Short mmCIF file of C-alpha atoms in Angstrom, two decimals:
data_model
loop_
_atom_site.label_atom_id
_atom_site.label_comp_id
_atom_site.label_asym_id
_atom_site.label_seq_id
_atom_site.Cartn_x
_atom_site.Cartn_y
_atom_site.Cartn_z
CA UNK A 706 -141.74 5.55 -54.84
CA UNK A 707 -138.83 7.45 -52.84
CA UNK A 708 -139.62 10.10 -50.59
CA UNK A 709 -136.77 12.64 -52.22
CA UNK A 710 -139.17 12.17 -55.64
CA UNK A 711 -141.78 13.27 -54.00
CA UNK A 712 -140.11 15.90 -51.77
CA UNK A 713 -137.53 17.43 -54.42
CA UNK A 714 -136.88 20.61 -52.20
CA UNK A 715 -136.82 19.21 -49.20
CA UNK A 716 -134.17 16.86 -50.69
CA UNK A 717 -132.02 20.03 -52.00
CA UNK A 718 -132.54 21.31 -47.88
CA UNK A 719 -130.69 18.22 -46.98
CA UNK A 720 -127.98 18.43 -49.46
CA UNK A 721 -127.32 22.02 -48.52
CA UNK A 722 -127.18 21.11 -44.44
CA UNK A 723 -124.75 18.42 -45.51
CA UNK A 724 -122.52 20.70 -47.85
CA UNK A 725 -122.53 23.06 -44.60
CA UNK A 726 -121.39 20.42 -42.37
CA UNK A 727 -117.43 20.18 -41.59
CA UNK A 728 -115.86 17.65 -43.64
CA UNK A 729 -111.85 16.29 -44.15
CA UNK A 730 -110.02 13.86 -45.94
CA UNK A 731 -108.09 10.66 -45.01
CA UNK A 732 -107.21 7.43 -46.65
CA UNK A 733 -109.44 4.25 -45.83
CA UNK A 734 -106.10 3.08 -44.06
CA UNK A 735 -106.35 6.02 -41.43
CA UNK A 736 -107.54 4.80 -38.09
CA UNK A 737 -110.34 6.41 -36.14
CA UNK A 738 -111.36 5.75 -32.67
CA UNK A 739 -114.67 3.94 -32.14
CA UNK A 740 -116.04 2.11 -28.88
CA UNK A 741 -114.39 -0.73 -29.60
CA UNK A 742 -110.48 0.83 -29.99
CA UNK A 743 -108.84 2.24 -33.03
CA UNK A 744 -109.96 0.99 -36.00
CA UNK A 745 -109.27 1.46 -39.94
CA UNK A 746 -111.82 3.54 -41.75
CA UNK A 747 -112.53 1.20 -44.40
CA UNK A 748 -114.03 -1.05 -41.88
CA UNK A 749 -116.96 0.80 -39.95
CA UNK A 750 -120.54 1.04 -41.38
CA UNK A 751 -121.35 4.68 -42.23
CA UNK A 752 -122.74 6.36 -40.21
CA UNK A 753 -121.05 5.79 -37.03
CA UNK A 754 -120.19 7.26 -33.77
CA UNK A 755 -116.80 7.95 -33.58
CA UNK A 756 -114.79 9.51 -30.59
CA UNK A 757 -113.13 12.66 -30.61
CA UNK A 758 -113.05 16.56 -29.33
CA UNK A 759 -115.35 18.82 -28.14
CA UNK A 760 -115.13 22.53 -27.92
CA UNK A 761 -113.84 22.30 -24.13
CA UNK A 762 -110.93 19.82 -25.35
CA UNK A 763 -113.12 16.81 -23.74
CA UNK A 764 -113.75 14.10 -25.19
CA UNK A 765 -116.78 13.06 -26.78
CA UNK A 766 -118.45 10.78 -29.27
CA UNK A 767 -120.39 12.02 -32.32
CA UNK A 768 -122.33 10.60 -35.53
CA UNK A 769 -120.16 10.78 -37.93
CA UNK A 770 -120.97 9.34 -41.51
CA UNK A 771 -117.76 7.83 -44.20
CA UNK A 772 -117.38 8.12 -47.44
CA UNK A 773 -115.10 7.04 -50.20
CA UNK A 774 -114.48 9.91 -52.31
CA UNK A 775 -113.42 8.16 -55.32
CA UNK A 776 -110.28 9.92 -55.78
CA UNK A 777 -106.63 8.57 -54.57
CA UNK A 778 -103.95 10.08 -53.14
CA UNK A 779 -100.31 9.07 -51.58
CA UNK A 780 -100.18 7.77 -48.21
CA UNK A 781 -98.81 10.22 -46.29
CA UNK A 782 -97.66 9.63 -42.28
CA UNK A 783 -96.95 11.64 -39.08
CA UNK A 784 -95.34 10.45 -36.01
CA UNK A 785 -94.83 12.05 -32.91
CA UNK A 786 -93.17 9.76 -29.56
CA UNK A 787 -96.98 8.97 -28.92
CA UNK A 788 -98.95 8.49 -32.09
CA UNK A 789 -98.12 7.35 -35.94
CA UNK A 790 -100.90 7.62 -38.20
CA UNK A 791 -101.14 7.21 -42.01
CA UNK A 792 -103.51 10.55 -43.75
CA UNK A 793 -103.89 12.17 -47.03
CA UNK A 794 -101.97 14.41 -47.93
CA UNK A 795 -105.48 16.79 -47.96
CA UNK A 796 -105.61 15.64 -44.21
CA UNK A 797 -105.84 19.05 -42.23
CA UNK A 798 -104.26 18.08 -38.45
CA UNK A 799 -104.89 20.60 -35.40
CA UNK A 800 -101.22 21.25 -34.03
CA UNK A 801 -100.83 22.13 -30.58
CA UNK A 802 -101.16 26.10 -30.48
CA UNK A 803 -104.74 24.83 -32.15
CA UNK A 804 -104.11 26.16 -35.76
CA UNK A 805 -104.81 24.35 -38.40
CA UNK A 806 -101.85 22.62 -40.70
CA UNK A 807 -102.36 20.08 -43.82
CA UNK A 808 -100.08 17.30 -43.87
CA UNK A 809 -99.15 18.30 -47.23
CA UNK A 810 -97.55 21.38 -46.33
CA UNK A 811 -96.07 19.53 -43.08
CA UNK A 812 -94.13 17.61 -45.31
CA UNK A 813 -93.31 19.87 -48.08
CA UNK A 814 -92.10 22.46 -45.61
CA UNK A 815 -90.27 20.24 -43.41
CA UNK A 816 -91.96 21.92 -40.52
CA UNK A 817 -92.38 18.61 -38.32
CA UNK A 818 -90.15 19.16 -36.08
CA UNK A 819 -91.25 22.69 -35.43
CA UNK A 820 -94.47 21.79 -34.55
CA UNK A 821 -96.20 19.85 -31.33
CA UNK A 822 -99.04 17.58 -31.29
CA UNK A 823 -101.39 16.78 -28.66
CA UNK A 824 -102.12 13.20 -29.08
CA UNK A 825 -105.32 11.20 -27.45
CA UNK A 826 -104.82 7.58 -28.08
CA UNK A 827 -107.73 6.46 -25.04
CA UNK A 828 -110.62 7.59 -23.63
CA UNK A 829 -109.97 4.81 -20.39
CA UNK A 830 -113.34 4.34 -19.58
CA UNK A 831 -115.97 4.75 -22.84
CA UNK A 832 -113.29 2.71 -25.34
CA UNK A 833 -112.06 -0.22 -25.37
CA UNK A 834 -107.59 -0.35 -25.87
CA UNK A 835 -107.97 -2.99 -27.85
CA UNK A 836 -110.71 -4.03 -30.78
CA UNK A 837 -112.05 -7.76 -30.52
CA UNK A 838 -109.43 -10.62 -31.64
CA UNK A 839 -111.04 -11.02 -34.66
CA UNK A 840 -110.48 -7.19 -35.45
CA UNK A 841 -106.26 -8.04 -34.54
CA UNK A 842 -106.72 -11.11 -36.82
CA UNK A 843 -107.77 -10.02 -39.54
CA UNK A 844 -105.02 -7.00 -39.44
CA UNK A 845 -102.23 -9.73 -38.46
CA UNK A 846 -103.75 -12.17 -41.35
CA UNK A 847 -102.38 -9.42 -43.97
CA UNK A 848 -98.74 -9.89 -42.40
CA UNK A 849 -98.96 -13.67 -41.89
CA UNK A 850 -96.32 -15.66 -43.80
CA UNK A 851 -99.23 -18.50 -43.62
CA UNK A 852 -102.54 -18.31 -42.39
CA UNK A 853 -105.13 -20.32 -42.16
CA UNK A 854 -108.81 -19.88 -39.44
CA UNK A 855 -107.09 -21.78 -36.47
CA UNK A 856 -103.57 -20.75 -36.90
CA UNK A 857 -101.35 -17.83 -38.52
CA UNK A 858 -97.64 -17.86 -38.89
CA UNK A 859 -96.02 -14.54 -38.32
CA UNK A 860 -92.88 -13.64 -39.45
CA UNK A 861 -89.75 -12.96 -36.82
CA UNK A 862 -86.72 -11.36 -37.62
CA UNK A 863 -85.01 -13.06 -34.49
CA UNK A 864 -86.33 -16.18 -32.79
CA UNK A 865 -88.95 -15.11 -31.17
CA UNK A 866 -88.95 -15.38 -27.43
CA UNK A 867 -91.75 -16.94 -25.38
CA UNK A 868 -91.98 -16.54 -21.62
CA UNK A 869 -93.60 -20.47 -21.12
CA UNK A 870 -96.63 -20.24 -19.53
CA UNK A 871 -97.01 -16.01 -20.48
CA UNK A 872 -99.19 -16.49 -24.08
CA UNK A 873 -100.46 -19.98 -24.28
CA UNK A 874 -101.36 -18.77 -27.38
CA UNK A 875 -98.31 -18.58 -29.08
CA UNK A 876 -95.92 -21.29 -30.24
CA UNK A 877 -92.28 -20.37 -31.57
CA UNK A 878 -91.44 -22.26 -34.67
CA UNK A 879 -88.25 -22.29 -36.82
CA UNK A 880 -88.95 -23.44 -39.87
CA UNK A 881 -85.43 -23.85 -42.70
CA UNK A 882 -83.73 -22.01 -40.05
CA UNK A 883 -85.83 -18.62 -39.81
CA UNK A 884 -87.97 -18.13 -36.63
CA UNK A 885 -91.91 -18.02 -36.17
CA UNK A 886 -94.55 -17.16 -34.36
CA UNK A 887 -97.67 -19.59 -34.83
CA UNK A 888 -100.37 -17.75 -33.42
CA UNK A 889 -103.25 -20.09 -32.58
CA UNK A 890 -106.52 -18.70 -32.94
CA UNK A 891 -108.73 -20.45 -30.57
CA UNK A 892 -106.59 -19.81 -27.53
CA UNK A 893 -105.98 -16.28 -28.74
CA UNK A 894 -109.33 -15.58 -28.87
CA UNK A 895 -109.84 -16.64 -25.04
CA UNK A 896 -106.56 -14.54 -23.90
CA UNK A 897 -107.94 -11.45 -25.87
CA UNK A 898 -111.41 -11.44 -23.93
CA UNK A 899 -109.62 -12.64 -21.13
CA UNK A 900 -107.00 -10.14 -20.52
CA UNK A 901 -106.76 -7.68 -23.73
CA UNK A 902 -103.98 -5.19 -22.89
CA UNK A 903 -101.37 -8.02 -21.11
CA UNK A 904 -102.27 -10.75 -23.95
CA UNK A 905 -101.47 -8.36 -26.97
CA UNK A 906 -98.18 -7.33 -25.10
CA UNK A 907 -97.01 -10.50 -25.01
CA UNK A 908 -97.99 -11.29 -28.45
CA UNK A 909 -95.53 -8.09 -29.87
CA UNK A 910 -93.20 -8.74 -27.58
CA UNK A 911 -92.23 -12.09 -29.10
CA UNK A 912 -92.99 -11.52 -32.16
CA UNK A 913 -91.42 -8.10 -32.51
CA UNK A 914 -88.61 -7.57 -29.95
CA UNK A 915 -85.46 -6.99 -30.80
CA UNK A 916 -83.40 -7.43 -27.21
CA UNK A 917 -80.17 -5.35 -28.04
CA UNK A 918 -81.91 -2.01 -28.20
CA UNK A 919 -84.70 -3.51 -25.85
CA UNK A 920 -87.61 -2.11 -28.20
CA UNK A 921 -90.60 -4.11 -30.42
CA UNK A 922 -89.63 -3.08 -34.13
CA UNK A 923 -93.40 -2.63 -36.23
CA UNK A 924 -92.27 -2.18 -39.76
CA UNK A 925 -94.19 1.02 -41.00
CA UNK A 926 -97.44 -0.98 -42.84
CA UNK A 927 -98.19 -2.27 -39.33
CA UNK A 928 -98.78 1.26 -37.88
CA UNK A 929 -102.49 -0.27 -36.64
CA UNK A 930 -100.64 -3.14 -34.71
CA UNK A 931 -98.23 -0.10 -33.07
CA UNK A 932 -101.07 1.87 -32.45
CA UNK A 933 -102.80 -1.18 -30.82
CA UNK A 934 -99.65 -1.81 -28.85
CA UNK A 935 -99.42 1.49 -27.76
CA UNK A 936 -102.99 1.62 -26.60
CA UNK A 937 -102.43 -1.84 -24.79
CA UNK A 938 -99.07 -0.56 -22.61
CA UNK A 939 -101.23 2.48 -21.80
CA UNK A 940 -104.14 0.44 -20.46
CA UNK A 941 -101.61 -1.84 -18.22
CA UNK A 942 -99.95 0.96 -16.60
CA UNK A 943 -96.69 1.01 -18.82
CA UNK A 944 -95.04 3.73 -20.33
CA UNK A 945 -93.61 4.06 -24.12
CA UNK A 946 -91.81 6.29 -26.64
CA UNK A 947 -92.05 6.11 -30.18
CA UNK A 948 -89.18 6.58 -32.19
CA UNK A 949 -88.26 6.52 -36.33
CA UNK A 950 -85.13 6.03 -38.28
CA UNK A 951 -85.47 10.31 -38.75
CA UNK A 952 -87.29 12.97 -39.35
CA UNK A 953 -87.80 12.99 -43.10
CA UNK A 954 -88.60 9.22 -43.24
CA UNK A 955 -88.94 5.94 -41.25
CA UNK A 956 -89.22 2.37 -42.49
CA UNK A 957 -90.45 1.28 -39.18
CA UNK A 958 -92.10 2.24 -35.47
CA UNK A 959 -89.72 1.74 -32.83
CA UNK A 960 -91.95 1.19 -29.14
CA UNK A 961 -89.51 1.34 -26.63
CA UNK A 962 -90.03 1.49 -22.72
CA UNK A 963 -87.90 3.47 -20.69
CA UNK A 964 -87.11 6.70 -18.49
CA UNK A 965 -88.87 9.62 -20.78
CA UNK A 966 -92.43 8.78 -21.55
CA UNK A 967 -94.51 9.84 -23.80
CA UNK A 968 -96.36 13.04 -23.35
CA UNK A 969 -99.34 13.84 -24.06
CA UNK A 970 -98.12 16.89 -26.12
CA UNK A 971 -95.09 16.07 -28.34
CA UNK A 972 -93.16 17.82 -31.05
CA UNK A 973 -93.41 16.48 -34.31
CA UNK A 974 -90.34 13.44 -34.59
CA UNK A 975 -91.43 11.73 -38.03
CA UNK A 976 -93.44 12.97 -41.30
CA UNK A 977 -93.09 11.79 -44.63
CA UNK A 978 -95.33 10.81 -48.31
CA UNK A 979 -94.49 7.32 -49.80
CA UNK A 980 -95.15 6.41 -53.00
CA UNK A 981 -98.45 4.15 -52.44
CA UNK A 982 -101.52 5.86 -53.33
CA UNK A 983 -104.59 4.50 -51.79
CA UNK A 984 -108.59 5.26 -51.63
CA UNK A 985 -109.50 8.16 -50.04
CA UNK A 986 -112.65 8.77 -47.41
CA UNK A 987 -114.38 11.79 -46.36
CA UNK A 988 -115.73 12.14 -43.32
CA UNK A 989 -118.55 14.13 -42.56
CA UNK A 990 -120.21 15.21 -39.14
CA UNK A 991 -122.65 17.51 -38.29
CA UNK A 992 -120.86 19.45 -34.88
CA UNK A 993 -118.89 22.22 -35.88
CA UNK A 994 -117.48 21.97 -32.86
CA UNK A 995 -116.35 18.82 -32.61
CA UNK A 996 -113.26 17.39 -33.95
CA UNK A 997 -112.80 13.37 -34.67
CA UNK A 998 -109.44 11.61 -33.49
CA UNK A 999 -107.08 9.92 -35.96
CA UNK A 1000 -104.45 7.30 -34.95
CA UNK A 1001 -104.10 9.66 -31.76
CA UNK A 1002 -103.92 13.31 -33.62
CA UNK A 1003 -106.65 15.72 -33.39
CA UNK A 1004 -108.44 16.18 -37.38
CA UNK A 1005 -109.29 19.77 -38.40
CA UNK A 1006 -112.72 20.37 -40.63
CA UNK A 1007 -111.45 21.46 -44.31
CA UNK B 817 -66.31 23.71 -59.26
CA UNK B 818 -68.91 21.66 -58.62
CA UNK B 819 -71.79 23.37 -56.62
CA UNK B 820 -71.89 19.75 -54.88
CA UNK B 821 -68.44 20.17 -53.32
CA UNK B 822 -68.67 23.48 -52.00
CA UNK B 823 -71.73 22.20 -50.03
CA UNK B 824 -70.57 21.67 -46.01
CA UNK B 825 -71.64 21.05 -42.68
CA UNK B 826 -69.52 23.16 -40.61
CA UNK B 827 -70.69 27.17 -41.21
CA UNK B 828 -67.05 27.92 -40.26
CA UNK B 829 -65.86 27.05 -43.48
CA UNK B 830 -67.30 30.28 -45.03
CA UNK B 831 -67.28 33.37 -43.51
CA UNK B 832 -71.35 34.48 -44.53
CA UNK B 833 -72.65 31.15 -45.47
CA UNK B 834 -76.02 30.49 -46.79
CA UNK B 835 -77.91 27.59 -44.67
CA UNK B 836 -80.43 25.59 -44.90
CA UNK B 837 -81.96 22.61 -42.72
CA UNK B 838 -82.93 19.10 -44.09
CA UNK B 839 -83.79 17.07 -41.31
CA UNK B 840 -81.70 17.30 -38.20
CA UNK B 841 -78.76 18.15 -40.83
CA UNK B 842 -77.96 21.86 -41.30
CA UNK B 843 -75.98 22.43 -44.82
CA UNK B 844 -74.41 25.70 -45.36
CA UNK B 845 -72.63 26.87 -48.77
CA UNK B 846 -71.15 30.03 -49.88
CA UNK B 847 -74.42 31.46 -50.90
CA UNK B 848 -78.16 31.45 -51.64
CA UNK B 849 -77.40 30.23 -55.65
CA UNK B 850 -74.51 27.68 -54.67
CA UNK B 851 -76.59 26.14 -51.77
CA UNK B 852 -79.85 25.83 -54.29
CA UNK B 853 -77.49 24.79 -57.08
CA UNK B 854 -75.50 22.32 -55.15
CA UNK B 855 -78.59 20.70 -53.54
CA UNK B 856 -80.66 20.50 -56.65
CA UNK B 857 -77.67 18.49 -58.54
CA UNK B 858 -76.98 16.15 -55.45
CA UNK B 859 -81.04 15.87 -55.91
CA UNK B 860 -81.75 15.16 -58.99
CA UNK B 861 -78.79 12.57 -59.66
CA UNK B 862 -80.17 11.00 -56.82
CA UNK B 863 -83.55 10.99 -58.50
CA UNK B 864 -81.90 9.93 -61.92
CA UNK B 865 -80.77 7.04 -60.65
CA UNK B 866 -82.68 5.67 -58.53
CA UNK B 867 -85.38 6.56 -61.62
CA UNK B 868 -82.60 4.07 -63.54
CA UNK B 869 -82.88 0.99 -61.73
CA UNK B 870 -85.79 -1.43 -59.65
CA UNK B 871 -83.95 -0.90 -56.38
CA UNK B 872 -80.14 0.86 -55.03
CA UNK B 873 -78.54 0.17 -52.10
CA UNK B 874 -76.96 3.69 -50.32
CA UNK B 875 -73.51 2.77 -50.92
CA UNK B 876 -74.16 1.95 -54.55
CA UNK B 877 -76.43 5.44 -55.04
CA UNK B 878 -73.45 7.12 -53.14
CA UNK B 879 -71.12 5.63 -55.39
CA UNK B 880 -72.84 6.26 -58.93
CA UNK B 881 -73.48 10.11 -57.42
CA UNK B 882 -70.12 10.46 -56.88
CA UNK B 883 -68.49 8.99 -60.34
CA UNK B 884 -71.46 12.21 -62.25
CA UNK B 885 -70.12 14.97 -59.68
CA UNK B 886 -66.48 14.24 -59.46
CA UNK B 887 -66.55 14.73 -55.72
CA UNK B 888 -66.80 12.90 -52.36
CA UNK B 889 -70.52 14.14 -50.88
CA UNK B 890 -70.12 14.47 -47.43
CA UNK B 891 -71.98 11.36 -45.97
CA UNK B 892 -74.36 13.74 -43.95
CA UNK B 893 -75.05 16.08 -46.28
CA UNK B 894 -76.00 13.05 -49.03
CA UNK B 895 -77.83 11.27 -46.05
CA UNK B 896 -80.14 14.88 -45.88
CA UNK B 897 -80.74 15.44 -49.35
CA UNK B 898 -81.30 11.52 -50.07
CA UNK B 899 -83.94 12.09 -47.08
CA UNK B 900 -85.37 14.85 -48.50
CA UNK B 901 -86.36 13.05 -51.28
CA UNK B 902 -87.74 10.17 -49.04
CA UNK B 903 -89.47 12.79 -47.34
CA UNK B 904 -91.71 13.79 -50.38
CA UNK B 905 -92.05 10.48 -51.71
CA UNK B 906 -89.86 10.72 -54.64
CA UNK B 907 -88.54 7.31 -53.16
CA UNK B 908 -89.11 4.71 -50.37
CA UNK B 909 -86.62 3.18 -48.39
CA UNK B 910 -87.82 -1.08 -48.41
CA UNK B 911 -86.13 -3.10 -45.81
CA UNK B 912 -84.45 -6.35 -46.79
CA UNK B 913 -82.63 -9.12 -44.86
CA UNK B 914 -79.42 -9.90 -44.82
CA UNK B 915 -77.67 -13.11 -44.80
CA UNK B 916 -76.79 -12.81 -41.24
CA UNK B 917 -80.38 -11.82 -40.25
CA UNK B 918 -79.60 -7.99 -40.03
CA UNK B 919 -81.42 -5.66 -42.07
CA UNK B 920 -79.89 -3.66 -44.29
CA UNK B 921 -82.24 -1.43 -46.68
CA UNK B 922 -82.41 -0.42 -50.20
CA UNK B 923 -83.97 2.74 -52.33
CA UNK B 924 -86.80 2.53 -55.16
CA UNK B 925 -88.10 5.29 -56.82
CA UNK B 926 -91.53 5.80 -57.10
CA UNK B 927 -91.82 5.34 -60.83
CA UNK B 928 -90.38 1.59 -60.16
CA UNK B 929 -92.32 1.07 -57.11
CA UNK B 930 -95.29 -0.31 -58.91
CA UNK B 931 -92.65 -2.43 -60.75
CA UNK B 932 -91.32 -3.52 -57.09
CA UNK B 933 -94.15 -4.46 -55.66
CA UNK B 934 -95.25 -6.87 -59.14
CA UNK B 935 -91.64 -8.81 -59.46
CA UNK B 936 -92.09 -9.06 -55.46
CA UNK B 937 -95.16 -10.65 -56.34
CA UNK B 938 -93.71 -12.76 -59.49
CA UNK B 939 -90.93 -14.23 -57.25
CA UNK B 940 -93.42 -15.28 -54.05
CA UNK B 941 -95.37 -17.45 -56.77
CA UNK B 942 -92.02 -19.11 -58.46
CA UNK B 943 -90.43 -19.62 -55.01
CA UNK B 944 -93.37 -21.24 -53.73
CA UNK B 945 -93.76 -23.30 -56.94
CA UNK B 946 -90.29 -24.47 -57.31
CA UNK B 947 -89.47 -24.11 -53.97
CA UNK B 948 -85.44 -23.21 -54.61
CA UNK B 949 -84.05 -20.30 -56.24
CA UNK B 950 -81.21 -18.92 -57.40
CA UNK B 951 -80.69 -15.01 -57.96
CA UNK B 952 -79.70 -15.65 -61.38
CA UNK B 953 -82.83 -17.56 -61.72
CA UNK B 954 -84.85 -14.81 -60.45
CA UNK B 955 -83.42 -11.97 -62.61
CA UNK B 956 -84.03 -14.27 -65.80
CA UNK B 957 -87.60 -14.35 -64.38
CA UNK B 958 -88.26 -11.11 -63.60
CA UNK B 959 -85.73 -8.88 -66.02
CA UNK B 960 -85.21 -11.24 -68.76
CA UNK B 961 -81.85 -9.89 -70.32
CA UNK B 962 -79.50 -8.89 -67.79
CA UNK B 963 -78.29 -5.12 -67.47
CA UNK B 964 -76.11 -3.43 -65.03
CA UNK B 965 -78.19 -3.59 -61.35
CA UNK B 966 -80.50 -6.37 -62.29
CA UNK B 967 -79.14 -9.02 -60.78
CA UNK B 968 -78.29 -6.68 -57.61
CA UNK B 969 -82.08 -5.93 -57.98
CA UNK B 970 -83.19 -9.54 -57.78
CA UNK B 971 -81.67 -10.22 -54.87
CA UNK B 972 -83.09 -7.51 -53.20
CA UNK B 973 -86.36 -8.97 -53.98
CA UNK B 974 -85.52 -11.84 -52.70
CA UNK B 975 -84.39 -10.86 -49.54
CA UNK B 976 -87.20 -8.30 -49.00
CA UNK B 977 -89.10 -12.22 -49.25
CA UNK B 978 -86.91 -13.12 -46.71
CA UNK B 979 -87.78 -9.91 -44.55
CA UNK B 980 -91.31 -11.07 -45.12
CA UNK B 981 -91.26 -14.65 -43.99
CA UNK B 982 -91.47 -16.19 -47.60
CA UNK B 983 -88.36 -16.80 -48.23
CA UNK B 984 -85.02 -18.26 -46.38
CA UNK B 985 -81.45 -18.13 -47.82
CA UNK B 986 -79.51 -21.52 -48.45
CA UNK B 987 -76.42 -19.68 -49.23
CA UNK B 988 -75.82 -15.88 -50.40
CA UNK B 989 -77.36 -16.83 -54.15
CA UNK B 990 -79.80 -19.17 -53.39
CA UNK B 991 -83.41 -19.05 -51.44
CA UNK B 992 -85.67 -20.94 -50.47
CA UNK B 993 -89.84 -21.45 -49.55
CA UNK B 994 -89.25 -22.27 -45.99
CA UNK B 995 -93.14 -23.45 -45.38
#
């Protein structure tokens, strides 16, 4: 027989501690930081420890449990030149003078651009930039033109560029006149526990650069690669800036290099619903005064 | 007058305009009622037609917008508004590949987005099944009759395939399954 049969009250106790617990909202697409990099949430185990905020603006890792709430909602996005993230539109963000704001009214108002963001993508030294290479491949898989467990094609735009010798890992293809990326899975695998951050730049770099404006181009659904990438130029000593096609709406993540860097407190450049509605999660943790990390932003408690 | 046309970009042209801000675009207009009028009507034809057909390029929205209000929009201030509406989600902007290999991008609203997404998935199968396909052959299979847009439509899908790496063109009708 189950304990909580047996136990009714104490099983009411527990409800009530959990109903006094801070809570929010995001979409099983929204990424959360765990000890092995950013990650989507629809692919932990509840409970788990997940990195984020303390009171003293530190960072710190707490128990934090996931789940689905049953209910949908539209996918909703934020970008500043450091972080893009997708949330609900119930997603309450901490802005940078530490009051609360929910993405819904961010939007609705069109206050982004009023409004800074400090954005933690790493922790350096208790998470890893990057998540195993089966983590990337199973992201990439969902992109793939053709995949397959040794190899996945990815589509380029432009024929993708490989520096011989830079990503044995990677073979160019043109295939009826369109350019490829085969991306084998084997070697990959070695290059990814090998050298994380300079193997996954190469990777984006063919597959995604676009030489004219000297910048990878991650079309919006790839946000998790971008973050990835992000993470990855952090963790080799390079600098980035994110940029969008404009405020009210972007199609894609521009990652460009270059003379003004990221900082780690940004006004709001990108924020915008779409019209996919996905699954949303709730998570759940028992320190009030701790505050979990989402693709970079700092979440609020509802 | 339309309320449209007496919407502007330049607060010199009246001498206590209203304003507002859409994005990094600041519209002004005579006053609080002609700015909310003018923006609501460049809005909501916006929203009727995208509402009308599967997918719009911007000059053919532009153009359609234009023929209802009788004026030339300003191509900033329709740029705002049609990016206010992207903003809330009324619409999505999908990106699709040219001929040349540029990519140009086209509007859906989001009562036709579900609609998008399944003919996107309708035309992935018959490609890869038959391997070579005409737009023609693609709006029969995805619109049945034809209608004003749909064949425009189809080949958006088609080169949002292309965009995707399931799809190459053999000339500026026909595609192909490249794998």
């Amino acid at each position: 027989m189950h304990w909580t049969c047996l136990l009714p009250g104490l099983q009411d106790l527990r409800v009530s501690a959990l109903t006094h617990m801070p809570t929010c909202t995001i979409l099983r697409q929204s990424a959360l930081l765990t000890a092995a990099g950013w990650t989507t949430a629809d692919s932990i185990p509840s409970p788990v420890e997940l990195f984020g905020l303390d009171r003293a603006g530190k960072v710190a890792s707490c128990s934090v449990s996931i789940a689905e709430t049953g209910g949908r909602s539209r996918q909703a996005y934020v970008g500043t030149a450091m972080a893009f993230g997708a949330f609900a539109p119930a997603t309450v963000l901490t802005v940078s003078d530490g009051k609360p704001w929910r993405v819904a009214d961010i939007v609705g108002e069109g206050a982004i651009a009023d409004l800074a963001f400090e954005n933690v993508l790493r922790t350096f030294d208790r998470t890893s930039p990057l998540p195993c290479a089966a983590a990337i491949w199973d992201v990439l898989r969902q992109t793939a033109a053709r995949g397959s467990g040794e190899s996945l094609l990815l589509p380029c735009r432009l024929e993708p560029t490989v520096q011989s010798g830079d990503a044995p890992f990677l073979r160019p293809a043109t295939i009826a006149g369109r350019g490829y990326l085969e991306l084998i899975a084997k070697l990959f695998q070695e290059a990814i526990a090998r050298d994380p951050a300079r193997s996954y730049i190469a990777l984006c770099r063919a597959w995604l650069r676009e030489p004219n404006d000297g910048r990878e181009e991650f079309e919006r659904a790839l946000f998790l690669p971008a973050l990835w990438y992000a993470c990855a130029l952090t963790a080799s000593d390079s600098t980035y800036r994110l940029q969008y096609d404009s405020l009210q709406h972007s199609s894609y993540i521009f990652v460009s290099g270059g003379d003004t860097p990221a900082a780690p407190v940004e006004r709001g450049a990108c924020t915008f619903l779409t019209p996919a509605s996905t699954l949303e999660c709730r998570l759940t943790w028992p320190d009030a005064s701790w505050s979990p990390l989402s693709a970079g932003f700092i979440l609020a408690a509802e | 007058m339309s309320a449209v046309a007496l919407l502007t970009t330049r607060s010199s042209d009246y001498d206590v305009p209203a304003s507002t801000k859409l994005g990094g675009t600041t519209i002004y207009a005579p006053d609080d009622e002609q700015l909310a009028r003018g923006l609501s009507t460049l809005a909501d034809l916006i929203e009727r037609h995208t509402r009308a057909h599967l997918t719009l390029t911007r000059t053919t929205l532009n153009s359609l917008v234009r023929d209802d209000t009788g004026v030339e929009t300003d191509r900033r201030i329709f740029g705002a508004v049609l990016g206010w509406r992207l903003r809330l989600g009324v619409l999505d902007s999908i990106p699709c590949a040219a001929t040349s290999g540029k990519l140009y991008r086209v509007f859906t609203h989001v009562e036709q987005y579900p609609l998008f997404l399944s003919h996107l998935e309708t035309l992935k199968s018959r490609l890869h099944t038959r391997r070579v396909l005409k737009v023609r052959d693609a709006e029969h299979a995805v619109f049945g009759q034809r209608r004003w847009g749909t064949w425009s439509s189809s080949l958006h899908l088609l080169a949002r395939l292309v965009c995707t790496g399931h799809a190459c063109y053999l000339d500026s009708k026909t595609f192909a399954y490249p794998l």
